[in-house]
Short mmCIF file of C-alpha atoms in Angstrom, two decimals:
data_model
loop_
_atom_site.label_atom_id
_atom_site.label_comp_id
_atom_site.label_asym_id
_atom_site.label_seq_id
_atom_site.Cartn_x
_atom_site.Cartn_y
_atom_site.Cartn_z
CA UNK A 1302 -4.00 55.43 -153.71
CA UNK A 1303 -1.30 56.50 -151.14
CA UNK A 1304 1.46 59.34 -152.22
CA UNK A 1305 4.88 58.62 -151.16
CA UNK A 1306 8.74 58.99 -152.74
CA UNK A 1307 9.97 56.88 -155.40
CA UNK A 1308 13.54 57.11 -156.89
CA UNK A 1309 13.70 56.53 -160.44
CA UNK A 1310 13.08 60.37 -161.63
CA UNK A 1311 16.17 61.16 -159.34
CA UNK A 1312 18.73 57.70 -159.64
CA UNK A 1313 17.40 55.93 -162.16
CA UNK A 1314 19.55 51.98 -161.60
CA UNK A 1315 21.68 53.68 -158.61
CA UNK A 1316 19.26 52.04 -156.48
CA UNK A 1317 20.93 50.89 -152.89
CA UNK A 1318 20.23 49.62 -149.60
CA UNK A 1319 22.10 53.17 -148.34
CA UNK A 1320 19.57 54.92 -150.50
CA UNK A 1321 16.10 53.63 -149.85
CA UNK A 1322 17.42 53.45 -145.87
CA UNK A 1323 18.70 57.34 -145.86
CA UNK A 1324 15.60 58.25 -148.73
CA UNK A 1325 13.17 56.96 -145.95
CA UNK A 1326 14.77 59.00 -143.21
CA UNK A 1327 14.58 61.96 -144.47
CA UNK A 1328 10.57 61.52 -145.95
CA UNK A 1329 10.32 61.14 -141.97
CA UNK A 1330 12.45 64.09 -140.66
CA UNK A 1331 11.11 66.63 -143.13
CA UNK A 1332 7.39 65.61 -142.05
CA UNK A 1333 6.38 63.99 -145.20
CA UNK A 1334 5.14 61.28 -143.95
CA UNK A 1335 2.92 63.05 -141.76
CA UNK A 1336 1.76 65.37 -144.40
CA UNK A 1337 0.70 61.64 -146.24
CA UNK A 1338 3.65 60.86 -148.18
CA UNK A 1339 3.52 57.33 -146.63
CA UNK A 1340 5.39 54.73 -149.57
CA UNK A 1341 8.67 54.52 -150.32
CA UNK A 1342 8.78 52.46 -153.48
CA UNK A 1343 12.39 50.89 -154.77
CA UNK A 1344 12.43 51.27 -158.59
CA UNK A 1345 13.69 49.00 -161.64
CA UNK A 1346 17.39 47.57 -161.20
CA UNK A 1347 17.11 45.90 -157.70
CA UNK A 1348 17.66 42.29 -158.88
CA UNK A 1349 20.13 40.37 -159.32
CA UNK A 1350 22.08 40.29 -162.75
CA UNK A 1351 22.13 36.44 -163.14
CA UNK A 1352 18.69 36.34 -162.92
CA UNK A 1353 16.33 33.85 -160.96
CA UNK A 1354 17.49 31.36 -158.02
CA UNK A 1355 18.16 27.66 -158.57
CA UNK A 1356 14.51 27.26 -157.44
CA UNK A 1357 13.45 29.98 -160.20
CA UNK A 1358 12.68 32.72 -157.30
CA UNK A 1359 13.46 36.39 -157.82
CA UNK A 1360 16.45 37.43 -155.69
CA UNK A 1361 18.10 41.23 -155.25
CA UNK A 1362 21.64 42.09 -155.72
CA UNK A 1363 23.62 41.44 -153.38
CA UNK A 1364 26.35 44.30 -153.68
CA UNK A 1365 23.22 46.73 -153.53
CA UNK A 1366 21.19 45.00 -150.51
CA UNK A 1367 23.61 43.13 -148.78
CA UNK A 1368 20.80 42.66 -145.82
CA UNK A 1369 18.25 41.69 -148.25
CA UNK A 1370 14.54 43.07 -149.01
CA UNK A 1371 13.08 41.95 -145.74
CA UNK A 1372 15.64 43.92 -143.75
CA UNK A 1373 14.34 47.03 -145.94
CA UNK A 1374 10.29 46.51 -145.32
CA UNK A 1375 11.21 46.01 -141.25
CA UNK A 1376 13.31 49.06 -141.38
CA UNK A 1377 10.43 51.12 -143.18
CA UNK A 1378 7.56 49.72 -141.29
CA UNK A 1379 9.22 50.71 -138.11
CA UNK A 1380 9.18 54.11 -139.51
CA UNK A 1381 5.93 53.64 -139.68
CA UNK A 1382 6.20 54.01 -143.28
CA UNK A 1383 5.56 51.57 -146.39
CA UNK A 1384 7.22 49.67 -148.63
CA UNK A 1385 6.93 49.46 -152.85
CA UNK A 1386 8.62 47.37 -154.97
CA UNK A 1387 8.49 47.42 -158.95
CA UNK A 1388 8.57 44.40 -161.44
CA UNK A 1389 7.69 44.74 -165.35
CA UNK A 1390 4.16 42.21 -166.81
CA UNK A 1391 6.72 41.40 -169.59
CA UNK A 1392 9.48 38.68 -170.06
CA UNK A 1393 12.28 41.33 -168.61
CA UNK A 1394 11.95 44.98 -166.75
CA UNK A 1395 12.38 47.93 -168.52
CA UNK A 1396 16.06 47.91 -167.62
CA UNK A 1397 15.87 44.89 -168.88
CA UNK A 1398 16.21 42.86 -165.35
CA UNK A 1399 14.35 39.53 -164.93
CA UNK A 1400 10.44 40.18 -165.43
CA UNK A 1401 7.47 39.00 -164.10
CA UNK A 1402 5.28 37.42 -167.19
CA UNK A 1403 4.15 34.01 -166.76
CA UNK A 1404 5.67 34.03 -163.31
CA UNK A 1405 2.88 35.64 -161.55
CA UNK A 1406 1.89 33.35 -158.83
CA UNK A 1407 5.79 32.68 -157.50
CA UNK A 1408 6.56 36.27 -157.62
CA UNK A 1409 3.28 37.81 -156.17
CA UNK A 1410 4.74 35.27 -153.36
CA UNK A 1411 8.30 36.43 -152.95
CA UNK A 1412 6.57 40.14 -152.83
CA UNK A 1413 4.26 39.55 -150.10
CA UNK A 1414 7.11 37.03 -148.79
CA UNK A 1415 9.20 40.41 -148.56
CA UNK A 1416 6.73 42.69 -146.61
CA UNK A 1417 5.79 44.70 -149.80
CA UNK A 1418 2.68 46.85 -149.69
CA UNK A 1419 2.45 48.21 -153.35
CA UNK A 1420 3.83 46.96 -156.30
CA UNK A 1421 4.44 48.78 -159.89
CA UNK A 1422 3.75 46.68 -162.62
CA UNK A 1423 5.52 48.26 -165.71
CA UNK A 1424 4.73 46.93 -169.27
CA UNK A 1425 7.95 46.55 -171.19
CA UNK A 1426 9.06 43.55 -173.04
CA UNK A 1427 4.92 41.83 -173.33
CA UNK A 1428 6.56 39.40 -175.57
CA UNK A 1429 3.82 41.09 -177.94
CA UNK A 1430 0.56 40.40 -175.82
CA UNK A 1431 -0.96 43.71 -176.42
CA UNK A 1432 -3.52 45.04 -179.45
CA UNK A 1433 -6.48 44.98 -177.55
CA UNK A 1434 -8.51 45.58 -174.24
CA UNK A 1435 -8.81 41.94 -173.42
CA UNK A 1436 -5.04 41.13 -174.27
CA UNK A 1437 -3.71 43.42 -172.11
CA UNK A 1438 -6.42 43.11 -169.09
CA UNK A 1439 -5.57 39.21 -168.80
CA UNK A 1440 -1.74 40.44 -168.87
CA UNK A 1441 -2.19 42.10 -165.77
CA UNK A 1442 -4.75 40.39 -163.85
CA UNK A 1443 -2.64 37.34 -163.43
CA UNK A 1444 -0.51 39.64 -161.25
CA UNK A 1445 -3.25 40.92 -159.85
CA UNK A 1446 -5.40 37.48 -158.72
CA UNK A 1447 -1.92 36.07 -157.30
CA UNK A 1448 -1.34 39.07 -154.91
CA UNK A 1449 -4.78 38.90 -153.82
CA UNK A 1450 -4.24 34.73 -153.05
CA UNK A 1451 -1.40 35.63 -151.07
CA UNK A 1452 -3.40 37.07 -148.36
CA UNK A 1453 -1.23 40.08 -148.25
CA UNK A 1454 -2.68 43.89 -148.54
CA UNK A 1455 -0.75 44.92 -151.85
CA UNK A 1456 -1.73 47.86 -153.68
CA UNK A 1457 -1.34 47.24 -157.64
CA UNK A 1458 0.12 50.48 -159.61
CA UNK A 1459 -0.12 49.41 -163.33
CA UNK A 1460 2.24 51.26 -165.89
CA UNK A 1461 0.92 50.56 -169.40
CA UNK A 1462 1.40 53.81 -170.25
CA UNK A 1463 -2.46 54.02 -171.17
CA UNK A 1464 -2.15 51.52 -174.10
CA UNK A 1465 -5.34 49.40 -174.99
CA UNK A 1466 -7.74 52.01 -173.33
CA UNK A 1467 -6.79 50.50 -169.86
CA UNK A 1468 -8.79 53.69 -168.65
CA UNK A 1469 -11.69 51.53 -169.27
CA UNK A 1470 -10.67 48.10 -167.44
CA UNK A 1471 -7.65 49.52 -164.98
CA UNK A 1472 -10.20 49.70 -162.12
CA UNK A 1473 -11.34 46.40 -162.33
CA UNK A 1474 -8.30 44.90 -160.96
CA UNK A 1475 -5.74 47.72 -159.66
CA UNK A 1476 -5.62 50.28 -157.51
CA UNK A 1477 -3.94 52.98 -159.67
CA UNK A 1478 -3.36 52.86 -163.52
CA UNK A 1479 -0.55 55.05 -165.66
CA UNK A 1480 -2.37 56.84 -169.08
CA UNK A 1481 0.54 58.32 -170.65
CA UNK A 1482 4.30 57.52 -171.28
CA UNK A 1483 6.73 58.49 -168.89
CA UNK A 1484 6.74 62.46 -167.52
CA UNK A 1485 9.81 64.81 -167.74
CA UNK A 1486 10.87 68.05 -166.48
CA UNK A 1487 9.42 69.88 -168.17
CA UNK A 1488 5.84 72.13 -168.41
CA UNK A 1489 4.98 72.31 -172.38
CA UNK A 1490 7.96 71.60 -174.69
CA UNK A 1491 6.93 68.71 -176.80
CA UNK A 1492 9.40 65.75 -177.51
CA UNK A 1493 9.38 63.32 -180.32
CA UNK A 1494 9.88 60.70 -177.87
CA UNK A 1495 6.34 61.22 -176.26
CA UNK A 1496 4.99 60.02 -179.82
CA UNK A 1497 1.42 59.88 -179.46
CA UNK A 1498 -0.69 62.82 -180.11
CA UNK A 1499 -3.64 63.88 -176.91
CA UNK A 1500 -6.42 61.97 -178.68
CA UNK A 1501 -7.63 58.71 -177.12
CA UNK A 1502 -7.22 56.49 -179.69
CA UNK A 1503 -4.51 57.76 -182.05
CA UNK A 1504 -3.85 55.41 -185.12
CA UNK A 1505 -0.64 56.28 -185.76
CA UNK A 1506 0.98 56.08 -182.01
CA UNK A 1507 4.00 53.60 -182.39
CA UNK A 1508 4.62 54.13 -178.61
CA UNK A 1509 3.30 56.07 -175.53
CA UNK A 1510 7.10 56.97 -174.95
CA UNK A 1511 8.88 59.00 -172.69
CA UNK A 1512 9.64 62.44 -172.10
CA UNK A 1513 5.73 63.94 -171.78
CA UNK A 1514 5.46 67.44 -170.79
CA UNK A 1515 3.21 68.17 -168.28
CA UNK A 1516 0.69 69.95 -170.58
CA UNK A 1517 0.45 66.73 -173.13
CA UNK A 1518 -0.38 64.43 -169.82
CA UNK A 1519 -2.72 67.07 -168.82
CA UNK A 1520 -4.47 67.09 -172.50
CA UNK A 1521 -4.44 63.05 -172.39
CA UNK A 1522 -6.08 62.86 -169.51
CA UNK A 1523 -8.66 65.30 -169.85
CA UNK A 1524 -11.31 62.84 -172.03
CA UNK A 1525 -11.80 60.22 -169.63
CA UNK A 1526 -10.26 62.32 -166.18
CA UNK A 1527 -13.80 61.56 -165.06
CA UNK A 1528 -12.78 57.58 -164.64
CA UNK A 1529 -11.09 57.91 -161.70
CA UNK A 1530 -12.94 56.43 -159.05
CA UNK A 1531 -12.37 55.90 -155.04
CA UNK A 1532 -10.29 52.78 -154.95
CA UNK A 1533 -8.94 53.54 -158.50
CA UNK A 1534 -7.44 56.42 -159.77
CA UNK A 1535 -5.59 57.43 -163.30
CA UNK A 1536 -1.79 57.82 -162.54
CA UNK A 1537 -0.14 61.02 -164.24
CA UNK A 1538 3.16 59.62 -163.09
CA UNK A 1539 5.82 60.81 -160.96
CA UNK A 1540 5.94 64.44 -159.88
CA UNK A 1541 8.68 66.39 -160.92
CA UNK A 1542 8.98 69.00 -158.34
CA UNK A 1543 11.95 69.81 -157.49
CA UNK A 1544 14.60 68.49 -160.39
CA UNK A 1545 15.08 71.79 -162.16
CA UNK A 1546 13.54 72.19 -165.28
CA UNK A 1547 10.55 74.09 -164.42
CA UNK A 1548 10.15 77.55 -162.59
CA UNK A 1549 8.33 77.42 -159.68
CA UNK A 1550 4.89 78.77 -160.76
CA UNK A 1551 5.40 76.01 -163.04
CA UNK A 1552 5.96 73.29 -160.48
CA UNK A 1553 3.19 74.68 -158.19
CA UNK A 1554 0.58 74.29 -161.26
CA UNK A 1555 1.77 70.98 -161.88
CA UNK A 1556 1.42 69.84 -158.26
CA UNK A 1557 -1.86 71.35 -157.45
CA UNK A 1558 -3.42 69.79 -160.62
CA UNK A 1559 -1.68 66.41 -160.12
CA UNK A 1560 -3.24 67.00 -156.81
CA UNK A 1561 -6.57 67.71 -158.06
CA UNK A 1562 -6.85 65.09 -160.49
CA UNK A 1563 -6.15 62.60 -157.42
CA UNK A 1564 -3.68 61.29 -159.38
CA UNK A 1565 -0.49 59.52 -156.77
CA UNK A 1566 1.90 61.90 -155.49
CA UNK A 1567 5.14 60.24 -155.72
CA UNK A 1568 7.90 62.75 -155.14
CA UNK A 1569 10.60 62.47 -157.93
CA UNK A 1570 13.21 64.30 -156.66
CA UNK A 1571 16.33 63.45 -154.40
CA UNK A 1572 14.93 64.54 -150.77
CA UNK A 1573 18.29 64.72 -149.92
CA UNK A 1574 19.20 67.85 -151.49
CA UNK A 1575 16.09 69.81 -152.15
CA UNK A 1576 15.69 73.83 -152.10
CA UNK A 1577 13.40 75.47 -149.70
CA UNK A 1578 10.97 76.50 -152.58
CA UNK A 1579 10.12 72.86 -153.58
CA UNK A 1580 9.87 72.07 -149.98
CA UNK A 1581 6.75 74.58 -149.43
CA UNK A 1582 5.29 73.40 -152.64
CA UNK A 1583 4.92 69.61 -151.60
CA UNK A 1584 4.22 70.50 -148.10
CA UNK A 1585 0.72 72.44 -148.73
CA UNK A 1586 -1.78 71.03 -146.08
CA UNK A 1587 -4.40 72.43 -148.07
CA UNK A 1588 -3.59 71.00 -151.79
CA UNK A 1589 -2.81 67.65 -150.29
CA UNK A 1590 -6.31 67.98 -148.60
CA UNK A 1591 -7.54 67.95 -153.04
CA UNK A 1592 -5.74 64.90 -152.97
CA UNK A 1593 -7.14 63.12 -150.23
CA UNK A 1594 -10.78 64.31 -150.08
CA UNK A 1595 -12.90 61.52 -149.46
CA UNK A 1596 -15.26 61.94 -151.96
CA UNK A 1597 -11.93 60.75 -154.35
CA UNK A 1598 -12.64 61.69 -157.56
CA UNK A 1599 -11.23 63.70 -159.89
CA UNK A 1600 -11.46 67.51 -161.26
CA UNK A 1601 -12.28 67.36 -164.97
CA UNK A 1602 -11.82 69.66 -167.44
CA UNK A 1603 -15.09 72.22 -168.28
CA UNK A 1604 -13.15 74.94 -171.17
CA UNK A 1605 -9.72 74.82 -172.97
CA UNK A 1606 -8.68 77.74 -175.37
CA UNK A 1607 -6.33 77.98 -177.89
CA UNK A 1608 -7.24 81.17 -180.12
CA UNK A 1609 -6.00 84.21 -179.45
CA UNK A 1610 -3.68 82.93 -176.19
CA UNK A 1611 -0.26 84.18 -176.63
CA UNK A 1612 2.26 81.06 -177.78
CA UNK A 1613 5.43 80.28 -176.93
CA UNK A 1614 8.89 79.01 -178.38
CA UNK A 1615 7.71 75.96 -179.50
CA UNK A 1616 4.26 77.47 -180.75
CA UNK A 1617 2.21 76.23 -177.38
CA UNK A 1618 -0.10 78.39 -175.87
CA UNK A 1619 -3.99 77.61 -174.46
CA UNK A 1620 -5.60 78.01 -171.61
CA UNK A 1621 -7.86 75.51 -168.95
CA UNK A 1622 -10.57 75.66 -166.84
CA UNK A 1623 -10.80 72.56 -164.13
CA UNK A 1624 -13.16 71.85 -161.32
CA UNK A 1625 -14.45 69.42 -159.24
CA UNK A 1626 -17.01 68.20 -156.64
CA UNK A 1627 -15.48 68.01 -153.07
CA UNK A 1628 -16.77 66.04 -149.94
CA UNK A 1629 -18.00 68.74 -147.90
CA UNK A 1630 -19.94 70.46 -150.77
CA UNK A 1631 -17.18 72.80 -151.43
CA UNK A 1632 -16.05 72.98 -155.61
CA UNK A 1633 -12.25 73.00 -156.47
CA UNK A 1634 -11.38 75.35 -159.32
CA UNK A 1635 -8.21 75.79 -161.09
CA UNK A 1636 -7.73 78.45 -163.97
CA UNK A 1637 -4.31 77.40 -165.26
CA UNK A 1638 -2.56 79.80 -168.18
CA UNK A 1639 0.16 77.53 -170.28
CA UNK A 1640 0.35 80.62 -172.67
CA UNK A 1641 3.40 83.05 -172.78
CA UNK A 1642 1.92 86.27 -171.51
CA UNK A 1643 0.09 87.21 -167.96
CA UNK A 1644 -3.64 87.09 -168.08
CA UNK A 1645 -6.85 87.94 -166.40
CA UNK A 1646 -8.79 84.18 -166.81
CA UNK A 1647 -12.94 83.75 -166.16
CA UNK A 1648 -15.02 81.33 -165.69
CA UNK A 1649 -19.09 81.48 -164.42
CA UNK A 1650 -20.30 79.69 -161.92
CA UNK A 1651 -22.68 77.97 -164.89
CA UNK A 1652 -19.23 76.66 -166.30
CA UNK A 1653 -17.77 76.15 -162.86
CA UNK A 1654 -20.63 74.26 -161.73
CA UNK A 1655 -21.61 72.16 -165.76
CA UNK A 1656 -21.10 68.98 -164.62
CA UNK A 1657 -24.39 69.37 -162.16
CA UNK A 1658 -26.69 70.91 -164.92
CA UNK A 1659 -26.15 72.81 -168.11
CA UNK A 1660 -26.31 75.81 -169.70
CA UNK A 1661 -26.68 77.63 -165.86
CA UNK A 1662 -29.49 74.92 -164.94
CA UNK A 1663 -27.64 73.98 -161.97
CA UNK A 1664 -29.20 75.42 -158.71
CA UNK A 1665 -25.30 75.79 -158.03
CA UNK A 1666 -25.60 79.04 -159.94
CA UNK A 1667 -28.01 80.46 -157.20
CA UNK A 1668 -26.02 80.53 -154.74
CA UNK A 1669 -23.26 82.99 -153.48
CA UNK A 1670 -19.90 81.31 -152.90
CA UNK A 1671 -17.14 82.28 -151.18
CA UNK A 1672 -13.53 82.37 -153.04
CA UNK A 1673 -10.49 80.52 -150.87
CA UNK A 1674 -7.09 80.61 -152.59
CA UNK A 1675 -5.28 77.57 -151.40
CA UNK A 1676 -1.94 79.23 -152.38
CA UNK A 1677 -2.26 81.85 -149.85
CA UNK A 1678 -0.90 80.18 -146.79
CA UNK A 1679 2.15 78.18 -148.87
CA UNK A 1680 4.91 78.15 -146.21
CA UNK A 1681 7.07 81.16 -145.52
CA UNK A 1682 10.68 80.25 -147.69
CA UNK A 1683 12.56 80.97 -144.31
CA UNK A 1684 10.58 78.73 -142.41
CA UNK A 1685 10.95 75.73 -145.26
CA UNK A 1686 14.54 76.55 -145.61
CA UNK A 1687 15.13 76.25 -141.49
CA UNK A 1688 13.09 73.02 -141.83
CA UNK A 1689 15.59 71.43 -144.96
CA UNK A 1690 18.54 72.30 -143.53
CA UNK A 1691 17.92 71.52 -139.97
CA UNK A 1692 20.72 69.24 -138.19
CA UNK A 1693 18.42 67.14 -136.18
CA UNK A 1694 14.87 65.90 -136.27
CA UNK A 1695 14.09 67.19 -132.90
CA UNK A 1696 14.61 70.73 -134.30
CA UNK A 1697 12.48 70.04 -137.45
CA UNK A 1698 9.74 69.14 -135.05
CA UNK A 1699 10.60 72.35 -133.03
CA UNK A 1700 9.86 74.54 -136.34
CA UNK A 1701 6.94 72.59 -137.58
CA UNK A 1702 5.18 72.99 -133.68
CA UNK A 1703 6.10 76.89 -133.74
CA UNK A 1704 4.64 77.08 -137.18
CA UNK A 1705 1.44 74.99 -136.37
CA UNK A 1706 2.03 73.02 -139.30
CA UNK A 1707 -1.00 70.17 -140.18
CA UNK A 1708 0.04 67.02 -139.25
CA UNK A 1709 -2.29 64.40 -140.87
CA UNK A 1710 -0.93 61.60 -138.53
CA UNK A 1711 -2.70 63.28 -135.73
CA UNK A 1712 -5.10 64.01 -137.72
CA UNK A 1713 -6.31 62.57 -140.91
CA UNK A 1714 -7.36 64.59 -143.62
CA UNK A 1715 -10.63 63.94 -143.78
CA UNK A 1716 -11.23 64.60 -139.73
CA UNK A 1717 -9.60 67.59 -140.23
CA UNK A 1718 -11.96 68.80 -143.44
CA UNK A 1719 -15.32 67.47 -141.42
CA UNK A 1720 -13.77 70.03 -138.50
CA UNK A 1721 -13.07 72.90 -141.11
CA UNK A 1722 -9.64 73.42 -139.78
CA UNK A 1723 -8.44 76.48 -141.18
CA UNK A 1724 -5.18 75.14 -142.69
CA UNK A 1725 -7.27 73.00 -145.32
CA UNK A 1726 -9.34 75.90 -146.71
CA UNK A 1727 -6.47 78.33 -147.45
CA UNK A 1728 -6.96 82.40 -147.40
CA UNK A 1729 -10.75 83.81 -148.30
CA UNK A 1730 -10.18 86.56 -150.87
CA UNK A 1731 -13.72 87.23 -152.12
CA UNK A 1732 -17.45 86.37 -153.43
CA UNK A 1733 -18.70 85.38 -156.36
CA UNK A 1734 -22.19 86.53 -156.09
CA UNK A 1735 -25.19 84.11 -157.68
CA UNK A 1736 -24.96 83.76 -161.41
CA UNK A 1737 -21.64 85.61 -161.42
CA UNK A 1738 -18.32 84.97 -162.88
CA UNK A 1739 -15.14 84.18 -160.81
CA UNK A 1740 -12.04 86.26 -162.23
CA UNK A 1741 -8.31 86.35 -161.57
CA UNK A 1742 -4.90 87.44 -162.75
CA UNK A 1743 -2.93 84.04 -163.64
CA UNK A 1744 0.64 84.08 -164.51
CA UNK A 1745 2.28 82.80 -167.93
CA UNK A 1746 2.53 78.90 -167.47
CA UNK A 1747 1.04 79.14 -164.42
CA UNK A 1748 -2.23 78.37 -162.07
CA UNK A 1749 -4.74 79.57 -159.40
CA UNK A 1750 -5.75 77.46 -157.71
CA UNK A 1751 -9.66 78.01 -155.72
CA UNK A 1752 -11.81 76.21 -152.96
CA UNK A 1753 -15.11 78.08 -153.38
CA UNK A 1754 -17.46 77.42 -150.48
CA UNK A 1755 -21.33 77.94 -150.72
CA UNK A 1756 -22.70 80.79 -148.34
CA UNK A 1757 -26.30 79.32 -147.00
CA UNK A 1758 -28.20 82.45 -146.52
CA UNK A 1759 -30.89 82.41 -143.57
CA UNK A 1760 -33.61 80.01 -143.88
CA UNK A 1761 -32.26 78.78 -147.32
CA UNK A 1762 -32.77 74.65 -147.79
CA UNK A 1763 -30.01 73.99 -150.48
CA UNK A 1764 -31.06 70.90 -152.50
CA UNK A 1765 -28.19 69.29 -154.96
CA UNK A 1766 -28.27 68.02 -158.17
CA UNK A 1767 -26.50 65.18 -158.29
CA UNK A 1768 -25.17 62.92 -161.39
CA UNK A 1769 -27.10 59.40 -161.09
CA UNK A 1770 -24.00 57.83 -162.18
CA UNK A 1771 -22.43 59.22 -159.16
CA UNK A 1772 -24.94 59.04 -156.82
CA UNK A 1773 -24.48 55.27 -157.29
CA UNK A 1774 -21.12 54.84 -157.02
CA UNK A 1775 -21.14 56.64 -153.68
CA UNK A 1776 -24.24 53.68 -152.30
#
């Protein structure tokens, strides 16, 4: 699933030609899109108030896009960037605009007809056509057999909010599928408006909701984080980086785990006025290298605490142990405190490493592996500053060349892992030593975040157990 900018976090329905035109120059002057932010998607509120056409076609407003959506997709593809557009699998949008149920085939039409190359499929107003699996799969595979028959390349995001286990079916016909209600700002406070509780089938949930910390989307997804498969991927939502309501240990936790989880990176925030610190956060080479690892699956979850971690305002406090498999060979490990106090965190390489054997059986645990924090290198705050408040693209590019910056345009991530360029593997800070235990000091509400890479000692043959489930998904 690509990563990219979408606005609704930031504008909400103050969606515009001007905005999506000056929105997309400035992912390309800051060098997002050659970091791989490469969509910029237009939100809810682009149509037209009255409605459909004469000839029952979608249309935008004309005070907002006075050019039209065509003019938009030329104007981003020539950017070399891409275009998303967002329509609801209900009888109206969630700001209640003209939806997309039993339309399917005309709209999937004017998309493609308009250059699109993603399209979120939200889920308000179904008209009631939810309650089970089934229900809600044929909902959203209408959409998704009539962009396939218009011969277009269109990835589908669907944003059901996670309802009818669509953890279980999502990858069957989209690219990318939502399993909470809608993020906000904010790291652990809980809000009665995110109303179900982190179990995957909660009987009492009268609506996935809105406002969901980051911790609640991070204890949703942990049960089934394992889903996510190249191709298809669980969407955490939007990222929040950047809006203000978390510190920035906060923001860089969020971001490398979003990261992690391969989840879509879709910045929230208005690029137009950003601050230097959220800047270096979003522009890590060697997080977005989590993201983008071709083997494209997910961390999962191996230990979460809750006794005896200090708790905060709102009685919250545990801490997590993630890690995951990576391409190369190389395991991702992120030790992330969401208590109130500082803390030294642990975890063995027979946790680290669970998922290929347990109870230390994996020959993982033999090994000595080196310790690479992928924080270590985050980009100087005078150097991101220079780069955001730059006059001219010419001297952006001036400050990125000078500070040998990746650039995954040149060179794709996964070249760039295959070569072991040092900008992808962050800052080696140790050994864990075979059987032993990886420790570090984590922050409150904060994480570290590790690329551990196994040291082959001299004549060793290293043989590795692999899931069979895995093993065939990969043929």
């Amino acid at each position: 699933m690509g990563s990219g900018k979408n606005n609704w976090n930031a504008f909400g329905c103050h969606v515009s030609e001007d905005l999506l035109l000056t929105t997309a120059e400035r992912v390309v002057g800051l060098g997002l899109r050659d970091l791989g932010y490469q969509y910029v998607v237009l939100d809810d509120c682009w149509q037209d108030v009255n409605g459909r056409d004469q000839n029952g076609r979608l249309q935008p407003e004309p005070s907002k896009f006075p050019r039209g959506l065509n003019f938009l997709s030329d104007y981003l593809h020539s950017l070399g960037l891409k275009y998303g557009m967002y329509s609801s699998a209900g009888e109206m949008t969630c700001a209640r605009f003209e939806g997309s149920l039993d339309h399917e085939a005309e709209d999937a039409q004017s998309f493609a007809s308009w250059g699109i190359d993603l399209l979120k499929y939200d889920s308000c107003y179904h008209m009631g056509r939810i309650g089970t699996p089934q229900i809600s799969f044929n909902r959203f595979k209408a959409m998704s057999d009539a962009l396939v028959d218009t011969g277009r390349p269109i990835l589908l995001n669907l944003c059901n909010w996670g309802e009818d286990y669509v953890h279980t079916w999502g990858m069957s016909i989209a690219n990318s599928w939502r399993v909470t209600g809608d993020i906000y700002d904010s790291f652990t406070r809980p809000d009665d408006l995110c109303g179900c509780d982190t179990s995957i089938s909660d009987p009492f949930c009268i609506a996935p909701g809105t406002h969901c910390s980051v911790l609640f989307i991070l204890n949703k997804v942990a049960a089934f984080a394992d889903r996510s498969i190249p191709g298809g991927w669980s969407d955490l939502d939007m990222l929040e980086v950047g809006q203000g309501g978390m510190t920035d240990e906060e923001y860089k936790a969020h971001f490398a785990l979003w990261a992690a989880m391969k989840s879509p990176l879709f910045l929230g925030n208005d690029l137009r006025d950003m601050t230097a610190s959220a800047f270096s956060i979003i522009n890590n080479p060697a997080i977005l290298a989590l993201n983008q690892d071709p083997h494209g699956r997910s961390i999962t979850r191996v230990r979460r605490e809750v006794d005896g971690v200090a708790k905060d305002e709102w009685g919250i406090g545990e801490t997590h142990v993630w890690s995951g498999y990576l391409q190369n060979g190389d395991e991702v490990v992120i030790l992330l405190n969401a208590g109130a106090a500082d803390m030294e965190m642990k975890a063995t390489l027979a946790e680290i490493f669970v998922s290929f054997g347990p109870g230390g059986s994996a020959p993982h645990v033999k090994s000595d592996w080196s310790v690479h924090d992928l924080w270590a290198h985050r980009m100087p705050h005078k150097t991101a500053a220079a780069i955001v408040d730059a006059i001219s693209d010419d001297e952006r590019a001036a400050i990125y060349k000078n500070a040998n910056w990746y650039n995954s345009t040149e060179t794709p991530y996964a070249e760039g892992l295959r070569n072991g360029d040092p900008r992808l593997f962050g800052e080696k800070i140790g050994v864990i030593e075979a059987g032993g235990t990886l420790k570090a000091e984590v922050k409150s509400h904060a994480a570290r975040v590790f690329r551990l890479r196994r040291i082959q000692k001299p004549g060793e043959l290293f043989k590795e157990k692999r899931h069979d489930r895995m093993a065939k998904d990969e043929l």
